[in-house]
Short mmCIF file of C-alpha atoms and ligand atoms in Angstrom, two decimals:
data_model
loop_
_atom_site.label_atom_id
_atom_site.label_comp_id
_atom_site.label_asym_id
_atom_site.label_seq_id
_atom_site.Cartn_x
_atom_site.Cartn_y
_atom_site.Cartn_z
CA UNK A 1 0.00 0.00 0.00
CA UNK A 2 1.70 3.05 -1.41
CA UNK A 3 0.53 6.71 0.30
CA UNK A 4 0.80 9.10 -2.85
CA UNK A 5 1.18 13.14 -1.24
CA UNK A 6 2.77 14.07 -4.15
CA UNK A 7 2.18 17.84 -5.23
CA UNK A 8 1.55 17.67 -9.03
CA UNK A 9 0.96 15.42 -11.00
CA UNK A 10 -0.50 13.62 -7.93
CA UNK A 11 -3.18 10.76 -6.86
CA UNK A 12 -6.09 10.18 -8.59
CA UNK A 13 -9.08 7.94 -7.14
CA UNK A 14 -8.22 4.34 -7.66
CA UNK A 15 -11.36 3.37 -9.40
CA UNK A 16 -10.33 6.08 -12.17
CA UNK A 17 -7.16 4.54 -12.70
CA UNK A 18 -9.14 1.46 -13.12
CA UNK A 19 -11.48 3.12 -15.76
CA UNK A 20 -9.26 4.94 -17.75
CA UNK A 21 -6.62 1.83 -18.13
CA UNK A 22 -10.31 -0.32 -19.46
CA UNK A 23 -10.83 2.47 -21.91
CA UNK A 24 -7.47 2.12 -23.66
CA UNK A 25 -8.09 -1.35 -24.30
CA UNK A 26 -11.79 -1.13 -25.02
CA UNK A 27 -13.80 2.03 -24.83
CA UNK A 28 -17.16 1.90 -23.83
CA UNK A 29 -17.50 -1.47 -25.56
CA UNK A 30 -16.60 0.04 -29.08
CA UNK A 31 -13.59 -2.46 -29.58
CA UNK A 32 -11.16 0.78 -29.79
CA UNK A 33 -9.04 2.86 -27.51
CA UNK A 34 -10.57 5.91 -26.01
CA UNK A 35 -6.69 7.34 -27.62
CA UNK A 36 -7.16 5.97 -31.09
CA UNK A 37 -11.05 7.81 -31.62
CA UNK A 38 -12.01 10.57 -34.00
CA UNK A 39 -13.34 13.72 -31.65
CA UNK A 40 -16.13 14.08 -33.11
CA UNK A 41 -17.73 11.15 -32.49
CA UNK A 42 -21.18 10.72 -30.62
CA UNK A 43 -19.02 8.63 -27.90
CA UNK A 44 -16.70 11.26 -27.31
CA UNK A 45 -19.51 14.08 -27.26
CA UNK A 46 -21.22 12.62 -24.61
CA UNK A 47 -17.54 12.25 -22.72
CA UNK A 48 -17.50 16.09 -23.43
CA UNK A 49 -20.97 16.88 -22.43
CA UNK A 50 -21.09 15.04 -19.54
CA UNK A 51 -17.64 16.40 -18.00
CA UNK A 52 -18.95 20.31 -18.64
CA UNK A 53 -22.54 19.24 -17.06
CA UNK A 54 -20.53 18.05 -14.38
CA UNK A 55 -18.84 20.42 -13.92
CA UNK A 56 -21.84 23.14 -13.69
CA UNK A 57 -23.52 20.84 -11.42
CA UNK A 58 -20.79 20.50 -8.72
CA UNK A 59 -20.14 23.83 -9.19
CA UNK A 60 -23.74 25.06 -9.05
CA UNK A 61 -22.78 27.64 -12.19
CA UNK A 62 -24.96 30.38 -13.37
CA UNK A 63 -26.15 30.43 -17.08
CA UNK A 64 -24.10 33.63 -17.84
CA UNK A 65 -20.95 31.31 -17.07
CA UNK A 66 -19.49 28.58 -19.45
CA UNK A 67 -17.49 25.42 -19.24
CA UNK A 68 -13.99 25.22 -21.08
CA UNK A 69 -11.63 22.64 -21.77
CA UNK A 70 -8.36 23.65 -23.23
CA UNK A 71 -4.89 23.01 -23.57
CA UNK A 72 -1.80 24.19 -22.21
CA UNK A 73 -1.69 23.96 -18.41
CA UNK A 74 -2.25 26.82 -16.36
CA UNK A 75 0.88 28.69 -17.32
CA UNK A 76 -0.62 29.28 -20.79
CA UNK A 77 -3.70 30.98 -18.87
CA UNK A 78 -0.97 33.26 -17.20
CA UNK A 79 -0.75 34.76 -20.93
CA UNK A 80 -4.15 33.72 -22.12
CA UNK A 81 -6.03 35.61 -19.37
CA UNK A 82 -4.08 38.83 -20.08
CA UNK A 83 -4.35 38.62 -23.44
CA UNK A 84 -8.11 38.35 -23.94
CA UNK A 85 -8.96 40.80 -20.89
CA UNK A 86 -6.46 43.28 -20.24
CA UNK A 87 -5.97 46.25 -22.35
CA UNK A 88 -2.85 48.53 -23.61
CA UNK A 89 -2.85 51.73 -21.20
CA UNK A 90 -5.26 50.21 -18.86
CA UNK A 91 -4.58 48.14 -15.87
CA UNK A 92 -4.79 44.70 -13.90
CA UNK A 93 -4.84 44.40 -10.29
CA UNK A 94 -2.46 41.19 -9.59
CA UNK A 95 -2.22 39.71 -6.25
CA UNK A 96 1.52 38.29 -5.43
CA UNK A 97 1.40 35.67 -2.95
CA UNK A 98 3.60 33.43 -4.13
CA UNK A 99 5.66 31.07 -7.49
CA UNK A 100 2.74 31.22 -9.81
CA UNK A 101 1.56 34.29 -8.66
CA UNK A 102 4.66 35.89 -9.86
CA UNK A 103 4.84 33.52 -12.88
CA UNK A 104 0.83 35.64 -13.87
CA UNK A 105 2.47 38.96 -13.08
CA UNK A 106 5.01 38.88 -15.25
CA UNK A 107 2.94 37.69 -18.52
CA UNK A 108 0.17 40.03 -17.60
CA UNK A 109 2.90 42.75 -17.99
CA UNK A 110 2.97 41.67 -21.71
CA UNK A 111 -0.11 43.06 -22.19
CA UNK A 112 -1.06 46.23 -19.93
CA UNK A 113 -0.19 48.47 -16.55
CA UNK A 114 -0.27 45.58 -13.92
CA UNK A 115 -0.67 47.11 -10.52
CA UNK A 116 0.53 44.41 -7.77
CA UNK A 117 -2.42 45.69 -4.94
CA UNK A 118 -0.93 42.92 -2.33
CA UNK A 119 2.11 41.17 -1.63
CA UNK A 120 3.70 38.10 0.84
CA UNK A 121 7.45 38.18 -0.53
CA UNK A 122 8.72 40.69 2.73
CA UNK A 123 8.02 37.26 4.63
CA UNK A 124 9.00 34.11 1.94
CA UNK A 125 4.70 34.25 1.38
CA UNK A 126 4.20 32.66 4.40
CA UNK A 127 1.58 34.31 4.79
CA UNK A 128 -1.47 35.73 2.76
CA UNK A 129 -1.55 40.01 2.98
CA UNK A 130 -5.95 40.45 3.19
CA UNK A 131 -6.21 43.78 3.23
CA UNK A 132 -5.35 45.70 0.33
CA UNK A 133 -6.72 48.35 -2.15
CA UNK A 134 -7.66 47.71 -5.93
CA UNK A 135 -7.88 50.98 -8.26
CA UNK A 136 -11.04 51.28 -9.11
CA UNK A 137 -10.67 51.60 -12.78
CA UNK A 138 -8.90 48.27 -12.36
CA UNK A 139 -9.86 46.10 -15.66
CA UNK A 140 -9.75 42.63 -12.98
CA UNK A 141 -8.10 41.41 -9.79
CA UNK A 142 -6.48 37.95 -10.24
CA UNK A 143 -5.58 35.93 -7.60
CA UNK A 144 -3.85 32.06 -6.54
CA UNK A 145 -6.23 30.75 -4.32
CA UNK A 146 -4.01 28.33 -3.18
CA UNK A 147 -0.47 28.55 -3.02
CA UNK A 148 0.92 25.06 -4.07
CA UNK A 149 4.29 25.33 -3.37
CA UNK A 150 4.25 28.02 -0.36
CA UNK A 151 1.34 25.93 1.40
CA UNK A 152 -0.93 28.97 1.81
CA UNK A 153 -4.52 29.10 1.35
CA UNK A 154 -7.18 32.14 0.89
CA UNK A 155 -9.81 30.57 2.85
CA UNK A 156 -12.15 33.39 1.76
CA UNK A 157 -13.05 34.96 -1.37
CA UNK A 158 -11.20 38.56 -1.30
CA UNK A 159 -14.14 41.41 -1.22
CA UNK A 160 -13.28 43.52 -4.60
CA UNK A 161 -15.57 45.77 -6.83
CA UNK A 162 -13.57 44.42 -10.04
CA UNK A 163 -14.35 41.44 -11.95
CA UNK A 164 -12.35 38.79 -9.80
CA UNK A 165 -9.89 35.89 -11.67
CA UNK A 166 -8.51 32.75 -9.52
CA UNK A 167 -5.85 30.57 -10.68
CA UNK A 168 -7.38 27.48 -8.94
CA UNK A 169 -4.57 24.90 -10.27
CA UNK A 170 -4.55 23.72 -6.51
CA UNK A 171 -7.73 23.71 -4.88
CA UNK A 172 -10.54 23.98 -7.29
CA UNK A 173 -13.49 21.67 -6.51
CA UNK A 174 -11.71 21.24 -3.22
CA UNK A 175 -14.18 23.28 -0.94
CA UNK A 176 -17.52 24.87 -1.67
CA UNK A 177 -17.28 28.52 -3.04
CA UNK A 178 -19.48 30.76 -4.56
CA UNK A 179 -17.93 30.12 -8.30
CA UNK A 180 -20.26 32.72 -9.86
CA UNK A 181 -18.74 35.55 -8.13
CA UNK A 182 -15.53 34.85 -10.38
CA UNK A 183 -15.27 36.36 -13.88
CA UNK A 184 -12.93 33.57 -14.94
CA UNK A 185 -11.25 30.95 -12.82
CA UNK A 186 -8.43 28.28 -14.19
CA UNK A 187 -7.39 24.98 -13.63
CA UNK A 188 -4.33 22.75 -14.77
CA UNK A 189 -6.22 19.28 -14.16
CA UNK A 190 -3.05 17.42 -12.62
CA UNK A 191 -3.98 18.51 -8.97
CA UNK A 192 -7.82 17.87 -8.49
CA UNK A 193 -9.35 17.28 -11.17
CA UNK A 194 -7.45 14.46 -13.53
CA UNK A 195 -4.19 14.61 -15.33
CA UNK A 196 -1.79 16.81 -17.27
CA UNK A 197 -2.56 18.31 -20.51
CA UNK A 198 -5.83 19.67 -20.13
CA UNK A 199 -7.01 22.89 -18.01
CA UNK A 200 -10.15 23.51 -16.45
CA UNK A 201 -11.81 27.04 -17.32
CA UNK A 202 -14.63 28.31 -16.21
CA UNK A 203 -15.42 32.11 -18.11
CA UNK A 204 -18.50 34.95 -17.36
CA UNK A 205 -19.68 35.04 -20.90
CA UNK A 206 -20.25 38.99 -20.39
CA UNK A 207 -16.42 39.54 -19.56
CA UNK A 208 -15.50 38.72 -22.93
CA UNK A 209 -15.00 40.72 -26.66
CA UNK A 210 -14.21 43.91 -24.04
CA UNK A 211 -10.34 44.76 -25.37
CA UNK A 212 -9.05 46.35 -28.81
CA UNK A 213 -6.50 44.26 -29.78
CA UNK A 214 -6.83 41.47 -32.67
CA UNK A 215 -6.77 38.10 -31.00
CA UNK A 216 -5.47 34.51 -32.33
CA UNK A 217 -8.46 32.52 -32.79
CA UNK A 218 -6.62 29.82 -30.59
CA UNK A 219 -6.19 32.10 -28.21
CA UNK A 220 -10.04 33.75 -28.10
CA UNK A 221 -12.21 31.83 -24.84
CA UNK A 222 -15.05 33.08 -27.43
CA UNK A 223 -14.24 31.21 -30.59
CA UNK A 224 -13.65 28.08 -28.09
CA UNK A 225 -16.97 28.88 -26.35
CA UNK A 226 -18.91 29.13 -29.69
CA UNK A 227 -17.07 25.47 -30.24
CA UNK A 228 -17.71 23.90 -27.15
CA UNK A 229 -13.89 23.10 -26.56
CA UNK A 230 -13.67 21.86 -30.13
CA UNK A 231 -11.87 24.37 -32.11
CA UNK A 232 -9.16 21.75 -32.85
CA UNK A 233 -8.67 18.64 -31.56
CA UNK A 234 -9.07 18.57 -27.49
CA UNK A 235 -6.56 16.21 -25.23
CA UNK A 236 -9.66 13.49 -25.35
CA UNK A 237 -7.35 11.49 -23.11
CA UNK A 238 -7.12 13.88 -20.51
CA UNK A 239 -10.82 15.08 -20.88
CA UNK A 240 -11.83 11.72 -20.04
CA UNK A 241 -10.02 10.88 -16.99
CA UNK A 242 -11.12 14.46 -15.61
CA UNK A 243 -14.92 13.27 -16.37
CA UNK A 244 -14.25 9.97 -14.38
CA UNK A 245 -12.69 12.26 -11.73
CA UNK A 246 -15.33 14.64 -11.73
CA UNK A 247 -17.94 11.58 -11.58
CA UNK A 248 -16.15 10.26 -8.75
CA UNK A 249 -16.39 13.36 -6.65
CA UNK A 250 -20.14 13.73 -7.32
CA UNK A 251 -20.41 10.16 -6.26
CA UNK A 252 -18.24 11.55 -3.17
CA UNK A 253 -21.32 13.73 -2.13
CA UNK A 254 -19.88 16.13 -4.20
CA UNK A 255 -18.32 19.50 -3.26
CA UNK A 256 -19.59 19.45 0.13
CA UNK A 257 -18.90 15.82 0.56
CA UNK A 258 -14.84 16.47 -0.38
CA UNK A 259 -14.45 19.37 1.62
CA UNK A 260 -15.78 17.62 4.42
CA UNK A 261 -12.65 14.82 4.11
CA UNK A 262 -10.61 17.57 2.92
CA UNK A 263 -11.00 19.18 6.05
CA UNK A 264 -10.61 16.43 8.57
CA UNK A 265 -7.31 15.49 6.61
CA UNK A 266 -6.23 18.89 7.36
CA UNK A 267 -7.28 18.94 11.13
CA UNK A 268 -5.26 15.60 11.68
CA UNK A 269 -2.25 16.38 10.31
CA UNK A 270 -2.18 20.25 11.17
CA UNK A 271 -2.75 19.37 15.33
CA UNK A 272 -0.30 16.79 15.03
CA UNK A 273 2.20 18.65 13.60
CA UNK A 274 1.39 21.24 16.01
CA UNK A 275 1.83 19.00 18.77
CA UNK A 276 5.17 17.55 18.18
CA UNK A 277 7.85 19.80 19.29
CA UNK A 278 10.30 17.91 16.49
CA UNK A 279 8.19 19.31 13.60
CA UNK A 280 7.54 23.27 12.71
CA UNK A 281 5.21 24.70 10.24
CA UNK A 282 6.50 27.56 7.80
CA UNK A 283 3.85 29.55 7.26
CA UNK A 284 0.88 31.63 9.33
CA UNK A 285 -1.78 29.39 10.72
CA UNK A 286 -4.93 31.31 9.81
CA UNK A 287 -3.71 31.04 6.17
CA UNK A 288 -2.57 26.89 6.00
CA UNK A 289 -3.46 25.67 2.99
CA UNK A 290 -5.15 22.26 3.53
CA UNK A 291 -4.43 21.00 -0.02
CA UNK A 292 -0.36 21.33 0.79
CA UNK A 293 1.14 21.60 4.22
CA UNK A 294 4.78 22.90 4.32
CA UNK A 295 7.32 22.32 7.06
CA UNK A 296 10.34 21.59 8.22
CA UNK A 297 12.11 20.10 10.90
CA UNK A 298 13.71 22.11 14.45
CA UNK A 299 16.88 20.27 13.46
CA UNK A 300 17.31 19.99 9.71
CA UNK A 301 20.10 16.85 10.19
CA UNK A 302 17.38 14.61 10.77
CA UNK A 303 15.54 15.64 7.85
CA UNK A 304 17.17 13.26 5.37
CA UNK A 305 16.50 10.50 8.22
CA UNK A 306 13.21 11.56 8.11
CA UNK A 307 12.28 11.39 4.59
CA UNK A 308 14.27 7.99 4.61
CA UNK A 309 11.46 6.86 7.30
CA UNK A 310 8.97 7.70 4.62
CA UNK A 311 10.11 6.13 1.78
CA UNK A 312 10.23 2.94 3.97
CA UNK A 313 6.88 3.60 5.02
CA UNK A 314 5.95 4.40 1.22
CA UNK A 315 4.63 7.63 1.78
CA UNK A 316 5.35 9.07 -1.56
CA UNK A 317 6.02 13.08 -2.20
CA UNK A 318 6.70 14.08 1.43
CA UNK A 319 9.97 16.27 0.30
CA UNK A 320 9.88 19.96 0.16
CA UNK A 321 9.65 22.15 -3.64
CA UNK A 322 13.46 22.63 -4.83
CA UNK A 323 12.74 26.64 -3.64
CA UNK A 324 11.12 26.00 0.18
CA UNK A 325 13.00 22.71 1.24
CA UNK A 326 11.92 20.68 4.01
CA UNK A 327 9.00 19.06 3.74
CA UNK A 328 5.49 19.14 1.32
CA UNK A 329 2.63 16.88 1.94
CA UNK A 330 -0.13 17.34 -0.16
CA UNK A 331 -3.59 16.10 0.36
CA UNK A 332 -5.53 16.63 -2.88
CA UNK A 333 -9.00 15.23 -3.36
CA UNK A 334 -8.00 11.70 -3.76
CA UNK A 335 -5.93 11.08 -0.98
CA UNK A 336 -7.91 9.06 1.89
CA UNK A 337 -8.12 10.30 5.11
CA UNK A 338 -6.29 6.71 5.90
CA UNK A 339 -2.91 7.80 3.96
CA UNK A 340 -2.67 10.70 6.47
CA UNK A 341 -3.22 8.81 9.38
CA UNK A 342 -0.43 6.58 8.23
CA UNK A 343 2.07 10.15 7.56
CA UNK A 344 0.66 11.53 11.13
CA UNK A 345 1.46 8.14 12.79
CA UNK A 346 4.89 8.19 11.30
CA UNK A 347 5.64 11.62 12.46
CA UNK A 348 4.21 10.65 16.08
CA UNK A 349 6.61 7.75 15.93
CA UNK A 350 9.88 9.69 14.69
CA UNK A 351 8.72 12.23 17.54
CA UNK A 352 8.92 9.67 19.99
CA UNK A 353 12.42 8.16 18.41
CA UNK A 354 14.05 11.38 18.13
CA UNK A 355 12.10 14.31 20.24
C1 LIG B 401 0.79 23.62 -10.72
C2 LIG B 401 0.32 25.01 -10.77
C3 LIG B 401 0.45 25.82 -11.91
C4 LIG B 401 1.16 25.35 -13.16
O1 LIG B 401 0.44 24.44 -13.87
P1 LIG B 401 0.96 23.88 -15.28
O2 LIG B 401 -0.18 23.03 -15.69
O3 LIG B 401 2.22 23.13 -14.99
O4 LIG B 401 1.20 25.02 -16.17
C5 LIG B 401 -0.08 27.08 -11.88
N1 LIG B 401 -0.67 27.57 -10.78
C6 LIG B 401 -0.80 26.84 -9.66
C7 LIG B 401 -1.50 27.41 -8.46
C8 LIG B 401 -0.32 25.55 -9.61
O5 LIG B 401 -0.43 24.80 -8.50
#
């Protein structure tokens, strides 16, 4: 029994694995791969149709917003979002707390005035800055709701009179939120909701066809709305495991029904770590993220021993991003309550061993 924290690409619900590997053999009893049909075929349709439905259903989404499925990862959106909603002369309102925070600023700055209205860097973002003031004339505020590789979490939706962007990558479909109150929010599916190569978008209609400049049609959310993520040919692969994924978390008792495990992973794991003298968390406790906990140890010899513990114990992912160090456990939708039990139990034990 492997324990899979691993930060990106990371678990994915067993029975999915089990789904997906029957559909490259055999798909839906057609005799063919699910990687080796035509996109435009009434079996992949309904694959299509029934991922975006799912989606607005789990999500509880207005009319005015739509369902995308494109390409790219979330970096591209870092360009994408810019590009189709900020103008020349006028400005964005960016909110830097954090890696891919930064990574949005500095595309954004390809394409208009980007006013950074709050920042974390004076402390390593180990904490989320909430008070802060957007211009007014401010085209959008974009935010990370969850830092990934800081372990920081907005566990509110930041009050702003400007249309309001998320870069979700982390968290989305992780916790209930009011997802109409966003103007556009994006997903790289790795993390929640299925596998590389596809990203999760979900766009306000109304936002769109606002700035001057000529667009790529690739690059236009309209031209892929008015195509139903169909303009060219759509990582079917990848759309399909995220339509298992997103089946399994409605069978989960959907949004409500995750966030419920979601949060009693991060109450075990966050009071133990709390409670053993040995361990130390990096950032502000009001703002833990409890998709990715960060930390590191009082005495950083025993960190190698430490991660040595886990591979023996086959908890998978536990070391820190290349930029933080220490220690990253991340407990994405798929992870069972059970695999942190396990991580919290070894802790406990190397406490006891070494405290
Ligand atoms: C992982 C991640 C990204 C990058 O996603 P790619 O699909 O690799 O481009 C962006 N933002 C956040 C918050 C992430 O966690």
């Amino acid at each position: 029994m492997v324990h899979n924290f691993n930060a990106g690409p990371s678990i994915l619900p067993y029975e999915v694995l089990q789904q997906a590997s029957e559909a490259l053999l055999n798909f839906n009893n057609t005799g063919l791969s699910i990687l080796e049909i035509g996109h435009r075929t009434p079996v992949f349709e309904g694959v299509l149709n029934e991922a975006v439905s799912l989606v607005k259903e789990l999500m509880q989404l207005d009319s005015e917003h739509e369902v995308l499925f494109l390409h790219g990862g979330a970096s591209t959106q870092f360009m994408q979002v810019p590009m189709n909603l900020l103008e020349e002369g006028k400005t964005a309102a960016y909110i830097d707390n954090g890696i891919w925070g930064s990574k949005a600023i500095k595309e954004a700055r390809l394409f208009g005035n980007v006013e950074v209205v709050a920042s974390s860097k004076d402390k390593n973002h180990t904490y989320i800055q909430k008070e802060f003031t957007v211009p007014a004339d401010a085209l959008y505020l974009h935010y990370t709701t969850n830092n990934t590789v800081e372990g920081t979490q907005w566990h509110s939706i930041p009050e702003t009179n400007v249309p309001l962007i998320a870069d979700m990558s982390s968290d989305i479909l992780s916790r209930q939120l009011d997802f109409n109150r966003f103007s556009l929010i994006y997903a790289g599916a790795q993390k929640n909701v299925g596998i590389a190569g596809v990203n999760l978008l979900v766009v306000n209609k109304n936002a769109l066809g606002k700035v001057s400049r000529k667009l790529p049609t690739i690059m236009d959310y309209r031209s892929h709305i008015d195509n139903g993520s169909m303009l060219n040919t759509p990582p079917v692969f990848a759309i399909y495991v995220s339509m298992l994924t997103l089946r399994w978390i409605k069978k989960m008792g959907g949004v409500t029904g995750i966030e419920k495990l979601n949060n009693e992973k991060a109450e075990l794991f966050y009071s133990t770590l709390d409670s053993l003298p040995l361990f130390k968390g990096l950032v502000a406790k009001e703002d833990r993220s409890k998709m990715n906990a960060v930390f590191i140890m009082e005495n950083p010899d025993l960190e190698k021993q430490f991660l040595d513990v886990c591979k023996r114990e086959n908890l998978y992912g536990i070391k820190g991003h290349r930029s933080v160090g220490g220690f990253r456990a991340s407990f994405y939708n798929a992870l069972p309550v059970s695999s942190v039990q396990v991580l919290v139990q070894v802790m406990k034990d190397f406490g006891t061993q070494f405290g």
